mmCIF file of C-alpha atoms in Angstrom:
data_model
loop_
_atom_site.group_PDB
_atom_site.id
_atom_site.type_symbol
_atom_site.label_atom_id
_atom_site.label_comp_id
_atom_site.label_asym_id
_atom_site.label_seq_id
_atom_site.Cartn_x
_atom_site.Cartn_y
_atom_site.Cartn_z
ATOM 1 C CA UNK A 1 -84.158 -8.356 15.656
ATOM 2 C CA UNK A 2 -83.149 -5.288 13.665
ATOM 3 C CA UNK A 3 -80.737 -4.242 16.430
ATOM 4 C CA UNK A 4 -79.255 -7.749 16.502
ATOM 5 C CA UNK A 5 -78.603 -7.638 12.747
ATOM 6 C CA UNK A 6 -76.802 -4.285 13.113
ATOM 7 C CA UNK A 7 -74.597 -5.691 15.890
ATOM 8 C CA UNK A 8 -73.769 -8.791 13.825
ATOM 9 C CA UNK A 9 -72.916 -6.680 10.755
ATOM 10 C CA UNK A 10 -70.686 -4.419 12.843
ATOM 11 C CA UNK A 11 -68.917 -7.418 14.326
ATOM 12 C CA UNK A 12 -68.339 -8.910 10.885
ATOM 13 C CA UNK A 13 -66.924 -5.647 9.532
ATOM 14 C CA UNK A 14 -64.632 -5.289 12.567
ATOM 15 C CA UNK A 15 -63.380 -8.864 12.210
ATOM 16 C CA UNK A 16 -62.710 -8.329 8.520
ATOM 17 C CA UNK A 17 -60.827 -5.127 9.238
ATOM 18 C CA UNK A 18 -58.692 -6.749 11.921
ATOM 19 C CA UNK A 19 -57.941 -9.762 9.749
ATOM 20 C CA UNK A 20 -56.498 -7.618 6.984
ATOM 21 C CA UNK A 21 -52.701 -7.806 6.729
ATOM 22 C CA UNK A 22 -51.078 -4.410 7.380
ATOM 23 C CA UNK A 23 -49.078 -3.026 4.483
ATOM 24 C CA UNK A 24 -45.442 -4.031 4.542
ATOM 25 C CA UNK A 25 -43.196 -1.256 5.763
ATOM 26 C CA UNK A 26 -40.687 -0.118 3.165
ATOM 27 C CA UNK A 27 -37.267 0.543 4.658
ATOM 28 C CA UNK A 28 -34.689 2.817 3.094
ATOM 29 C CA UNK A 29 -31.394 1.096 2.293
ATOM 30 C CA UNK A 30 -28.476 3.510 2.113
ATOM 31 C CA UNK A 31 -26.621 1.493 -0.502
ATOM 32 C CA UNK A 32 -29.648 1.298 -2.771
ATOM 33 C CA UNK A 33 -30.285 4.970 -2.215
ATOM 34 C CA UNK A 34 -26.692 5.815 -3.140
ATOM 35 C CA UNK A 35 -26.996 3.736 -6.293
ATOM 36 C CA UNK A 36 -29.953 5.857 -7.338
ATOM 37 C CA UNK A 37 -27.606 8.845 -7.472
ATOM 38 C CA UNK A 38 -26.160 7.564 -10.723
ATOM 39 C CA UNK A 39 -22.624 8.014 -12.020
ATOM 40 C CA UNK A 40 -22.249 11.372 -10.240
ATOM 41 C CA UNK A 41 -21.864 9.434 -6.989
ATOM 42 C CA UNK A 42 -18.581 7.916 -8.216
ATOM 43 C CA UNK A 43 -16.487 11.146 -8.093
ATOM 44 C CA UNK A 44 -18.158 12.138 -4.822
ATOM 45 C CA UNK A 45 -17.197 8.821 -3.206
ATOM 46 C CA UNK A 46 -13.662 9.066 -4.603
ATOM 47 C CA UNK A 47 -13.278 12.577 -3.192
ATOM 48 C CA UNK A 48 -14.415 11.395 0.226
ATOM 49 C CA UNK A 49 -11.890 8.537 0.195
ATOM 50 C CA UNK A 50 -9.057 10.893 -0.811
ATOM 51 C CA UNK A 51 -9.958 13.406 1.901
ATOM 52 C CA UNK A 52 -10.135 10.780 4.648
ATOM 53 C CA UNK A 53 -6.868 9.128 3.544
ATOM 54 C CA UNK A 54 -4.958 12.425 3.536
ATOM 55 C CA UNK A 55 -6.484 13.439 6.860
ATOM 56 C CA UNK A 56 -5.390 10.231 8.589
ATOM 57 C CA UNK A 57 -1.883 10.481 7.137
ATOM 58 C CA UNK A 58 -1.438 14.145 8.067
ATOM 59 C CA UNK A 59 -3.024 13.709 11.498
ATOM 60 C CA UNK A 60 -0.402 11.225 12.653
ATOM 61 C CA UNK A 61 2.441 13.137 10.967
ATOM 62 C CA UNK A 62 1.472 16.435 12.618
ATOM 63 C CA UNK A 63 0.847 14.797 15.978
ATOM 64 C CA UNK A 64 4.341 13.293 15.812
ATOM 65 C CA UNK A 65 5.773 16.701 14.948
ATOM 66 C CA UNK A 66 3.966 18.257 17.920
ATOM 67 C CA UNK A 67 5.687 16.000 20.463
ATOM 68 C CA UNK A 68 8.090 17.982 22.583
ATOM 69 C CA UNK A 69 10.773 17.092 25.111
ATOM 70 C CA UNK A 70 10.453 19.577 27.970
ATOM 71 C CA UNK A 71 14.139 19.231 28.868
ATOM 72 C CA UNK A 72 15.372 19.660 25.283
ATOM 73 C CA UNK A 73 16.312 23.331 25.449
ATOM 74 C CA UNK A 74 17.875 22.968 28.901
ATOM 75 C CA UNK A 75 20.159 20.219 27.610
ATOM 76 C CA UNK A 76 21.015 22.251 24.510
ATOM 77 C CA UNK A 77 21.890 25.196 26.748
ATOM 78 C CA UNK A 78 24.174 23.061 28.894
ATOM 79 C CA UNK A 79 25.940 21.556 25.876
ATOM 80 C CA UNK A 80 26.538 24.925 24.223
ATOM 81 C CA UNK A 81 27.774 26.545 27.432
ATOM 82 C CA UNK A 82 30.145 23.602 27.940
ATOM 83 C CA UNK A 83 31.343 23.823 24.343
ATOM 84 C CA UNK A 84 29.936 20.387 23.445
ATOM 85 C CA UNK A 85 28.666 21.352 20.013
ATOM 86 C CA UNK A 86 28.709 17.813 18.609
ATOM 87 C CA UNK A 87 26.667 16.545 21.562
ATOM 88 C CA UNK A 88 24.117 19.324 20.937
ATOM 89 C CA UNK A 89 23.879 18.392 17.241
ATOM 90 C CA UNK A 90 23.433 14.708 18.093
ATOM 91 C CA UNK A 91 20.640 15.601 20.510
ATOM 92 C CA UNK A 92 18.867 17.547 17.751
ATOM 93 C CA UNK A 93 19.173 14.618 15.362
ATOM 94 C CA UNK A 94 17.862 12.215 18.004
ATOM 95 C CA UNK A 95 14.837 14.395 18.779
ATOM 96 C CA UNK A 96 13.912 14.511 15.063
ATOM 97 C CA UNK A 97 11.193 17.148 15.371
ATOM 98 C CA UNK A 98 10.645 20.377 13.422
ATOM 99 C CA UNK A 99 11.833 22.577 16.272
ATOM 100 C CA UNK A 100 14.913 20.391 16.879
ATOM 101 C CA UNK A 101 15.850 20.819 13.208
ATOM 102 C CA UNK A 102 15.532 24.590 13.623
ATOM 103 C CA UNK A 103 17.896 24.507 16.591
ATOM 104 C CA UNK A 104 20.254 22.201 14.701
ATOM 105 C CA UNK A 105 20.475 24.675 11.828
ATOM 106 C CA UNK A 106 21.131 27.482 14.303
ATOM 107 C CA UNK A 107 23.925 25.502 15.971
ATOM 108 C CA UNK A 108 25.627 24.919 12.607
ATOM 109 C CA UNK A 109 25.668 28.710 12.137
ATOM 110 C CA UNK A 110 27.314 29.495 15.472
ATOM 111 C CA UNK A 111 30.003 32.145 15.172
ATOM 112 C CA UNK A 112 28.212 34.042 12.430
ATOM 113 C CA UNK A 113 26.264 37.288 12.930
ATOM 114 C CA UNK A 114 22.962 36.890 14.769
ATOM 115 C CA UNK A 115 21.017 38.082 11.736
ATOM 116 C CA UNK A 116 22.514 35.299 9.605
ATOM 117 C CA UNK A 117 21.682 32.716 12.250
ATOM 118 C CA UNK A 118 18.082 33.922 12.449
ATOM 119 C CA UNK A 119 17.667 33.908 8.661
ATOM 120 C CA UNK A 120 18.980 30.344 8.446
ATOM 121 C CA UNK A 121 16.551 29.205 11.150
ATOM 122 C CA UNK A 122 13.634 30.961 9.462
ATOM 123 C CA UNK A 123 14.431 29.301 6.133
ATOM 124 C CA UNK A 124 14.372 25.871 7.741
ATOM 125 C CA UNK A 125 11.173 26.835 9.540
ATOM 126 C CA UNK A 126 9.480 27.734 6.260
ATOM 127 C CA UNK A 127 10.427 24.354 4.797
ATOM 128 C CA UNK A 128 9.137 22.534 7.881
ATOM 129 C CA UNK A 129 5.809 24.371 7.711
ATOM 130 C CA UNK A 130 5.538 23.570 4.000
ATOM 131 C CA UNK A 131 5.998 19.862 4.773
ATOM 132 C CA UNK A 132 3.328 19.980 7.475
ATOM 133 C CA UNK A 133 0.870 21.759 5.177
ATOM 134 C CA UNK A 134 1.470 19.454 2.211
ATOM 135 C CA UNK A 135 -1.808 17.810 1.237
ATOM 136 C CA UNK A 136 -4.044 20.220 3.132
ATOM 137 C CA UNK A 137 -4.920 22.030 -0.085
ATOM 138 C CA UNK A 138 -6.311 18.756 -1.469
ATOM 139 C CA UNK A 139 -8.740 18.464 1.458
ATOM 140 C CA UNK A 140 -9.740 22.105 0.969
ATOM 141 C CA UNK A 141 -10.381 21.352 -2.708
ATOM 142 C CA UNK A 142 -12.575 18.392 -1.758
ATOM 143 C CA UNK A 143 -14.548 20.616 0.632
ATOM 144 C CA UNK A 144 -15.268 23.025 -2.218
ATOM 145 C CA UNK A 145 -15.626 20.572 -5.105
ATOM 146 C CA UNK A 146 -17.885 17.922 -3.549
ATOM 147 C CA UNK A 147 -20.932 20.215 -3.120
ATOM 148 C CA UNK A 148 -20.427 21.579 -6.644
ATOM 149 C CA UNK A 149 -20.400 18.053 -8.082
ATOM 150 C CA UNK A 150 -23.523 17.319 -6.039
ATOM 151 C CA UNK A 151 -25.230 20.351 -7.569
ATOM 152 C CA UNK A 152 -24.159 19.098 -10.995
ATOM 153 C CA UNK A 153 -25.988 15.885 -10.154
ATOM 154 C CA UNK A 154 -29.029 17.976 -9.279
ATOM 155 C CA UNK A 155 -29.010 19.558 -12.717
ATOM 156 C CA UNK A 156 -28.464 16.287 -14.582
ATOM 157 C CA UNK A 157 -31.165 14.612 -12.476
ATOM 158 C CA UNK A 158 -33.703 17.310 -13.274
ATOM 159 C CA UNK A 159 -32.793 17.101 -16.965
ATOM 160 C CA UNK A 160 -33.405 13.341 -16.814
ATOM 161 C CA UNK A 161 -36.727 13.879 -15.030
ATOM 162 C CA UNK A 162 -37.985 16.395 -17.623
ATOM 163 C CA UNK A 163 -36.737 14.208 -20.469
ATOM 164 C CA UNK A 164 -38.661 11.220 -19.112
ATOM 165 C CA UNK A 165 -41.687 13.441 -18.557
ATOM 166 C CA UNK A 166 -41.693 14.641 -22.149
ATOM 167 C CA UNK A 167 -41.370 11.108 -23.492
ATOM 168 C CA UNK A 168 -44.134 9.739 -21.246
ATOM 169 C CA UNK A 169 -46.803 11.895 -22.829
ATOM 170 C CA UNK A 170 -50.275 11.164 -21.460
ATOM 171 C CA UNK A 171 -48.998 8.059 -19.641
ATOM 172 C CA UNK A 172 -47.114 10.197 -17.131
ATOM 173 C CA UNK A 173 -46.556 8.409 -13.830
ATOM 174 C CA UNK A 174 -44.583 9.338 -10.720
ATOM 175 C CA UNK A 175 -42.481 6.198 -11.190
ATOM 176 C CA UNK A 176 -41.222 7.584 -14.481
ATOM 177 C CA UNK A 177 -39.943 10.721 -12.778
ATOM 178 C CA UNK A 178 -38.445 8.951 -9.754
ATOM 179 C CA UNK A 179 -35.103 8.151 -11.433
ATOM 180 C CA UNK A 180 -34.275 11.754 -12.225
ATOM 181 C CA UNK A 181 -35.614 13.062 -8.913
ATOM 182 C CA UNK A 182 -33.602 10.487 -6.942
ATOM 183 C CA UNK A 183 -30.458 11.450 -8.852
ATOM 184 C CA UNK A 184 -31.063 15.136 -8.198
ATOM 185 C CA UNK A 185 -31.670 14.802 -4.456
ATOM 186 C CA UNK A 186 -29.219 12.015 -3.578
ATOM 187 C CA UNK A 187 -26.234 13.638 -5.283
ATOM 188 C CA UNK A 188 -26.969 16.961 -3.615
ATOM 189 C CA UNK A 189 -27.125 15.383 -0.168
ATOM 190 C CA UNK A 190 -23.992 13.296 -0.766
ATOM 191 C CA UNK A 191 -22.014 16.265 -2.076
ATOM 192 C CA UNK A 192 -22.981 18.451 0.874
ATOM 193 C CA UNK A 193 -22.149 15.722 3.405
ATOM 194 C CA UNK A 194 -18.699 15.111 1.907
ATOM 195 C CA UNK A 195 -18.017 18.841 1.612
ATOM 196 C CA UNK A 196 -18.995 19.581 5.220
ATOM 197 C CA UNK A 197 -16.927 16.694 6.599
ATOM 198 C CA UNK A 198 -13.909 17.684 4.487
ATOM 199 C CA UNK A 199 -14.195 21.273 5.729
ATOM 200 C CA UNK A 200 -14.120 20.153 9.361
ATOM 201 C CA UNK A 201 -11.153 17.846 8.673
ATOM 202 C CA UNK A 202 -9.271 20.670 6.950
ATOM 203 C CA UNK A 203 -9.839 23.136 9.777
ATOM 204 C CA UNK A 204 -8.757 20.565 12.360
ATOM 205 C CA UNK A 205 -5.477 19.942 10.550
ATOM 206 C CA UNK A 206 -4.886 23.678 10.148
ATOM 207 C CA UNK A 207 -5.318 24.190 13.886
ATOM 208 C CA UNK A 208 -2.833 21.367 14.557
ATOM 209 C CA UNK A 209 -0.290 22.928 12.174
ATOM 210 C CA UNK A 210 -0.738 26.318 13.854
ATOM 211 C CA UNK A 211 0.031 24.711 17.206
ATOM 212 C CA UNK A 212 3.276 23.234 15.857
ATOM 213 C CA UNK A 213 4.230 26.567 14.269
ATOM 214 C CA UNK A 214 3.776 28.329 17.611
ATOM 215 C CA UNK A 215 6.094 25.790 19.256
ATOM 216 C CA UNK A 216 8.668 26.328 16.515
ATOM 217 C CA UNK A 217 8.534 30.080 17.029
ATOM 218 C CA UNK A 218 8.903 29.644 20.780
ATOM 219 C CA UNK A 219 11.938 27.361 20.393
ATOM 220 C CA UNK A 220 13.484 29.802 17.920
ATOM 221 C CA UNK A 221 13.193 32.630 20.427
ATOM 222 C CA UNK A 222 14.586 30.402 23.190
ATOM 223 C CA UNK A 223 17.598 29.554 21.045
ATOM 224 C CA UNK A 224 18.254 33.174 20.097
ATOM 225 C CA UNK A 225 18.014 34.158 23.754
ATOM 226 C CA UNK A 226 20.434 31.348 24.557
ATOM 227 C CA UNK A 227 23.029 32.803 22.188
ATOM 228 C CA UNK A 228 22.776 36.133 23.987
ATOM 229 C CA UNK A 229 23.189 34.683 27.446
ATOM 230 C CA UNK A 230 26.499 35.383 29.180
ATOM 231 C CA UNK A 231 28.572 32.270 29.801
ATOM 232 C CA UNK A 232 28.967 31.636 33.520
#
């Protein structure tokens, strides 16, 4: 009988345990989490939007500038050797690329000393590179500023946490500190994420600009070699 009572008690305890509702799982919502970062999240979000907007704009502009007609220099050579200067200039205008504008400037300086022609081409090249690089400094600034603003949020969050702690007195509770701690951690994470992404975007655009610059240098050398070729 004693053994039967033990078995019945164990069964009752097991049934009670199994009938208990498991605690509801708390899921982390990114929007709610971002809101806990406080006002510091506003400049971080704005910086991310600016960086992405400039990246998209410059990406398509640089990709367009990188397009190259493989037969361009051959046609320019034929036109110049045949004395068709206007046709060569029209071809440069039609191509509408940085390297075609370099060649166009060189064609307008035909008949002058080679040094003058080269200087004119280099001046146009510097302006073309400046146009391609316009806006890149903003992305670089975002890459540096976003983490710093995130660290500012860390400081303000910890100040808020200690302020709430001092005002709580003996009634200190973890819920009282959560606001400041959330602000400190969320802003740091957000600032680092935006800064890292902006750094990658900046380096990608720089590599694209370098590729276009190399093409411009190659076309400049091709054009200067063309001027030194003997006419058949």
